[in-house]
Coordinates of C-alpha atoms and ligand atoms in Angstrom, one line a residue:
M1 CA -35.0 -8.9 30.0
S2 CA -33.4 -8.8 33.4
G3 CA -32.1 -5.6 35.1
W4 CA -28.5 -7.0 34.9
N5 CA -25.8 -5.9 32.5
I6 CA -24.3 -9.2 31.3
I7 CA -20.6 -9.2 30.3
H8 CA -19.3 -12.3 28.6
F9 CA -15.7 -13.5 28.4
D10 CA -14.3 -16.4 26.4
I11 CA -11.6 -16.9 29.1
I12 CA -10.7 -15.1 32.3
D13 CA -8.7 -15.7 35.4
S14 CA -11.8 -15.7 37.7
T15 CA -15.1 -14.0 37.3
N16 CA -15.0 -13.1 41.0
S17 CA -11.6 -11.4 40.6
E18 CA -12.9 -9.5 37.6
A19 CA -16.0 -8.3 39.6
K20 CA -13.7 -7.2 42.4
R21 CA -11.4 -5.3 40.1
R22 CA -14.4 -3.5 38.6
A23 CA -15.9 -2.8 42.1
K24 CA -12.6 -1.2 43.1
E25 CA -12.9 1.0 40.0
G26 CA -16.3 2.2 41.3
L27 CA -18.7 0.0 39.4
R28 CA -21.9 -0.6 41.4
E29 CA -24.6 -1.3 38.8
N30 CA -26.0 -4.8 38.7
T31 CA -23.5 -6.6 36.5
L32 CA -23.1 -10.3 35.7
F33 CA -19.7 -11.5 34.5
R34 CA -19.7 -14.8 32.7
A35 CA -16.9 -16.8 31.2
D36 CA -16.7 -19.9 29.1
A37 CA -13.6 -20.9 31.0
Q38 CA -11.7 -19.7 34.1
T39 CA -8.0 -20.3 34.5
A40 CA -7.9 -19.5 38.2
G41 CA -11.5 -20.1 39.5
R42 CA -11.6 -19.9 43.3
G43 CA -13.6 -21.6 46.0
R44 CA -13.6 -20.7 49.7
F45 CA -10.2 -20.3 51.4
D46 CA -8.7 -19.7 47.9
R47 CA -9.2 -23.4 47.0
R48 CA -9.1 -24.0 43.3
W49 CA -12.4 -24.2 41.4
E50 CA -12.1 -26.3 38.2
S51 CA -13.8 -24.4 35.3
P52 CA -13.0 -26.2 32.1
P53 CA -14.1 -24.5 28.8
G54 CA -17.7 -24.8 28.0
A55 CA -18.3 -27.3 30.8
G56 CA -20.4 -25.1 33.1
L57 CA -21.9 -21.8 34.1
W58 CA -19.0 -19.8 35.6
M59 CA -20.4 -16.4 36.7
T60 CA -20.2 -13.6 39.2
Q61 CA -22.8 -11.0 40.0
L62 CA -21.6 -7.6 41.2
F63 CA -24.2 -5.5 43.0
Q64 CA -24.7 -3.0 45.7
P65 CA -27.1 -4.3 48.3
S66 CA -29.3 -1.8 50.1
G67 CA -29.3 -1.7 53.9
I68 CA -27.2 -4.9 54.4
K69 CA -24.8 -4.7 57.3
A70 CA -21.2 -5.8 56.7
M71 CA -21.7 -8.8 59.1
A72 CA -24.7 -10.0 57.1
A73 CA -23.2 -9.8 53.6
G74 CA -22.2 -13.5 53.6
G75 CA -25.9 -14.3 53.6
A76 CA -25.9 -13.6 49.8
V77 CA -24.8 -17.2 49.1
F78 CA -28.2 -18.4 50.5
L79 CA -30.0 -16.2 47.9
S80 CA -28.0 -17.6 45.0
A81 CA -28.3 -21.2 46.3
V82 CA -32.1 -21.0 46.6
A83 CA -32.5 -19.1 43.3
L84 CA -30.3 -21.5 41.3
A85 CA -31.8 -24.6 43.0
D86 CA -35.3 -23.3 42.1
A87 CA -34.3 -22.5 38.5
L88 CA -32.7 -25.9 38.0
R89 CA -35.6 -27.8 39.6
G90 CA -38.0 -25.9 37.3
M91 CA -36.0 -26.7 34.1
T92 CA -34.9 -30.3 34.8
G93 CA -37.3 -31.7 37.4
A94 CA -34.2 -32.9 39.3
D95 CA -34.1 -33.1 43.1
V96 CA -31.4 -30.4 43.5
L97 CA -30.6 -29.8 47.2
I98 CA -28.6 -27.2 49.1
K99 CA -25.7 -28.3 51.2
W100 CA -25.1 -25.7 53.8
P101 CA -23.8 -23.1 53.3
N102 CA -22.7 -22.8 49.7
D103 CA -23.0 -25.9 47.5
L104 CA -25.8 -27.4 45.4
V105 CA -25.9 -31.2 45.3
L106 CA -27.7 -33.7 43.2
N107 CA -27.8 -37.4 44.1
G108 CA -25.3 -36.7 46.9
K109 CA -22.7 -35.1 44.5
K110 CA -21.5 -31.6 44.3
I111 CA -22.7 -29.9 41.1
C112 CA -22.2 -26.3 42.1
G113 CA -20.3 -24.0 44.6
M114 CA -20.8 -20.4 45.5
L115 CA -18.5 -17.8 46.9
A116 CA -19.5 -14.3 48.2
E117 CA -16.8 -11.6 48.6
C118 CA -17.6 -8.1 49.6
G119 CA -16.5 -4.5 50.0
L120 CA -17.4 -2.5 53.1
K121 CA -18.3 1.1 53.9
G122 CA -18.1 1.5 57.6
E123 CA -20.5 -0.9 59.2
M124 CA -22.4 -1.5 55.9
C125 CA -21.8 -3.7 52.9
D126 CA -20.9 -1.5 49.9
W127 CA -20.8 -4.2 47.2
I128 CA -20.9 -8.0 46.8
A129 CA -19.2 -10.2 44.3
L130 CA -21.3 -13.3 44.3
G131 CA -19.7 -16.1 42.3
T132 CA -21.4 -19.3 41.1
G133 CA -19.7 -22.3 39.5
L134 CA -22.3 -24.8 38.1
N135 CA -21.1 -28.0 36.4
L136 CA -23.2 -28.6 33.3
T137 CA -21.7 -31.1 30.9
K138 CA -20.2 -34.5 31.6
D139 CA -16.7 -35.9 31.3
A140 CA -15.0 -32.5 31.8
L141 CA -13.9 -32.5 35.4
P142 CA -10.7 -34.1 36.8
E143 CA -11.3 -37.6 38.0
E144 CA -9.8 -36.9 41.4
L145 CA -12.9 -34.8 42.3
I146 CA -14.7 -37.9 43.4
Y147 CA -17.6 -35.9 44.9
A148 CA -18.2 -33.7 41.9
S149 CA -20.8 -34.2 39.2
S150 CA -22.8 -32.2 36.7
I151 CA -26.3 -31.7 35.6
E152 CA -25.8 -33.7 32.4
K153 CA -24.1 -36.6 34.2
E154 CA -26.9 -36.9 36.8
T155 CA -29.9 -36.2 34.6
G156 CA -28.8 -36.6 31.0
A157 CA -30.2 -33.1 30.3
R158 CA -28.3 -30.5 28.3
I159 CA -29.8 -27.2 29.4
D160 CA -29.9 -23.9 27.7
T161 CA -27.6 -21.7 29.8
D162 CA -29.1 -18.4 28.6
E163 CA -32.5 -19.6 29.7
L164 CA -31.1 -20.8 33.0
V165 CA -29.4 -17.4 33.6
E166 CA -32.7 -15.6 32.9
K167 CA -34.7 -17.8 35.2
Y168 CA -32.0 -17.6 37.9
L169 CA -31.8 -13.8 37.8
A170 CA -35.6 -13.5 38.1
A171 CA -35.6 -15.8 41.1
F172 CA -32.6 -14.0 42.6
D173 CA -34.1 -10.5 42.2
A174 CA -37.2 -11.6 44.1
L175 CA -35.2 -13.0 46.9
R176 CA -32.9 -10.0 47.0
Q177 CA -35.9 -7.8 47.5
L178 CA -37.0 -9.9 50.4
W179 CA -33.5 -10.0 51.9
E180 CA -33.1 -6.2 51.7
T181 CA -36.5 -5.6 53.4
E182 CA -37.0 -8.5 55.8
G183 CA -33.5 -10.0 56.3
L184 CA -32.4 -13.6 55.8
A185 CA -35.3 -15.3 57.6
P186 CA -37.6 -15.7 54.6
I187 CA -34.7 -16.9 52.4
I188 CA -33.9 -19.6 55.1
G189 CA -37.5 -20.5 55.1
R190 CA -37.3 -21.2 51.4
M191 CA -34.1 -23.2 51.8
L192 CA -35.1 -25.6 54.6
P193 CA -37.4 -27.8 52.5
I194 CA -34.5 -28.4 50.1
S195 CA -31.7 -28.6 52.6
A196 CA -29.3 -31.5 52.2
T197 CA -27.8 -30.8 55.6
V198 CA -30.6 -30.1 58.2
G199 CA -31.7 -33.2 60.0
R200 CA -28.6 -35.1 59.0
D201 CA -25.7 -36.6 60.8
V202 CA -22.7 -34.5 59.7
K203 CA -19.0 -33.9 60.5
V204 CA -18.0 -30.4 61.4
D205 CA -14.3 -30.1 60.7
G206 CA -14.1 -33.8 61.5
T207 CA -16.3 -33.8 64.7
P208 CA -19.5 -35.8 64.4
A209 CA -22.7 -33.8 65.1
K210 CA -26.4 -33.7 64.2
A211 CA -27.4 -30.7 62.1
L212 CA -30.6 -29.4 63.8
A213 CA -31.5 -26.2 62.0
I214 CA -30.3 -23.0 60.3
D215 CA -31.0 -19.9 62.2
T216 CA -32.0 -16.5 60.8
D217 CA -28.4 -15.4 60.6
G218 CA -27.6 -18.4 58.4
A219 CA -25.7 -20.2 61.1
L220 CA -26.0 -24.0 61.3
I221 CA -27.2 -25.2 64.7
C222 CA -25.5 -28.5 65.5
E223 CA -25.8 -30.9 68.4
F224 CA -22.3 -32.1 69.4
P225 CA -21.6 -34.8 72.0
D226 CA -20.9 -31.9 74.5
G227 CA -23.9 -29.7 73.6
V228 CA -25.6 -27.6 71.0
R229 CA -23.6 -24.9 69.2
R230 CA -23.9 -22.5 66.3
V231 CA -21.6 -23.2 63.4
L232 CA -20.8 -20.1 61.3
A233 CA -20.4 -20.3 57.5
G234 CA -16.9 -19.5 56.5
D235 CA -15.4 -21.1 59.5
V236 CA -15.8 -24.8 58.8
S237 CA -16.2 -27.6 56.4
V238 CA -19.3 -29.7 56.8
R239 CA -19.4 -33.2 55.4
G240 CA -21.7 -36.3 55.6
I241 CA -20.5 -39.0 58.0
T242 CA -19.1 -41.2 55.1
D243 CA -20.0 -39.2 52.0
Y244 CA -19.9 -35.6 50.8
V245 CA -23.4 -34.9 52.1
Ligands
ADP301 P1 -16.4 -26.7 50.2 O1 -17.5 -25.7 50.3 O2 -16.8 -28.0 49.6 O3 -15.7 -26.9 51.5 P2 -15.2 -24.8 48.3 O4 -16.5 -24.1 48.2 O5 -14.1 -24.0 48.8 O6 -15.3 -26.1 49.2 O7 -14.9 -25.4 46.9 C1 -13.5 -25.8 46.5 C2 -13.4 -27.3 46.5 O8 -14.4 -27.8 45.6 C3 -12.1 -27.7 45.9 O9 -11.1 -27.9 46.9 C4 -12.4 -29.1 45.2 O10 -12.3 -30.1 46.1 C5 -13.8 -28.9 44.8 N1 -14.0 -28.5 43.4 C6 -13.2 -27.8 42.6 N2 -13.7 -27.6 41.4 C7 -14.9 -28.2 41.4 C8 -16.0 -28.3 40.4 N3 -15.9 -27.8 39.2 N4 -17.1 -29.1 40.8 C9 -17.1 -29.6 42.0 N5 -16.2 -29.5 43.0 C10 -15.1 -28.8 42.7

């Protein structure tokens, strides 16, 4: 049993919105909100996240991190990315990779997105609502999402979601402990071998660049035609030169 209180909805607007509502009411205990469907799932910049009924794992963790500065709270997406990639690799054997900063990809297609939102107390992070949308079944997503895919579509596997959540939370808790004591560096160290971005030619908001590394703040170090610069998560969209990755 994990140390997370799991609350399950058949249908909800957005698990991140629910977690934020509950945080504003004062909830701080480790709580995981899951829904079979979301009517208003969100990605970054309020973009819509498709969450058809029973087609994926739509969930948000609400927790109070210890000793994490407000500026560093966004690093939480790296924890969920590494933990979920590890859990999926373990259960399916599939070569799940992490597209910086907040997506999981399989065979070059986006199977999962993550979104961290937080509340602040002075300079510190008070709570984090860490949302994850993982596509599981096939044939449920709108066809216009040409870069999207699912675990079943790519591997043929139908996985047990309860088992996945259990494995994910165990991996997440271990990474959280590291994050709270040592910062993001060890998490980035775990991420680099399964990065779909580092070492690749990418486009940063349309400008070609080479992704060289991820620093210990989680920024992507890119070589542009006019020099090397840090690219901050939250600011930009990173794509492959011709494809999604
Ligand atoms: P990105 O990180 O790719 O810039 P977001 O994290 O903000 O984008 O995710 C939102 C975008 O993801 C949407 O604009 C849409 O293109 C795409 N999308 C929406 N729902 C899904 C889904 N279930 N699976 C894969 N991609 C999706």
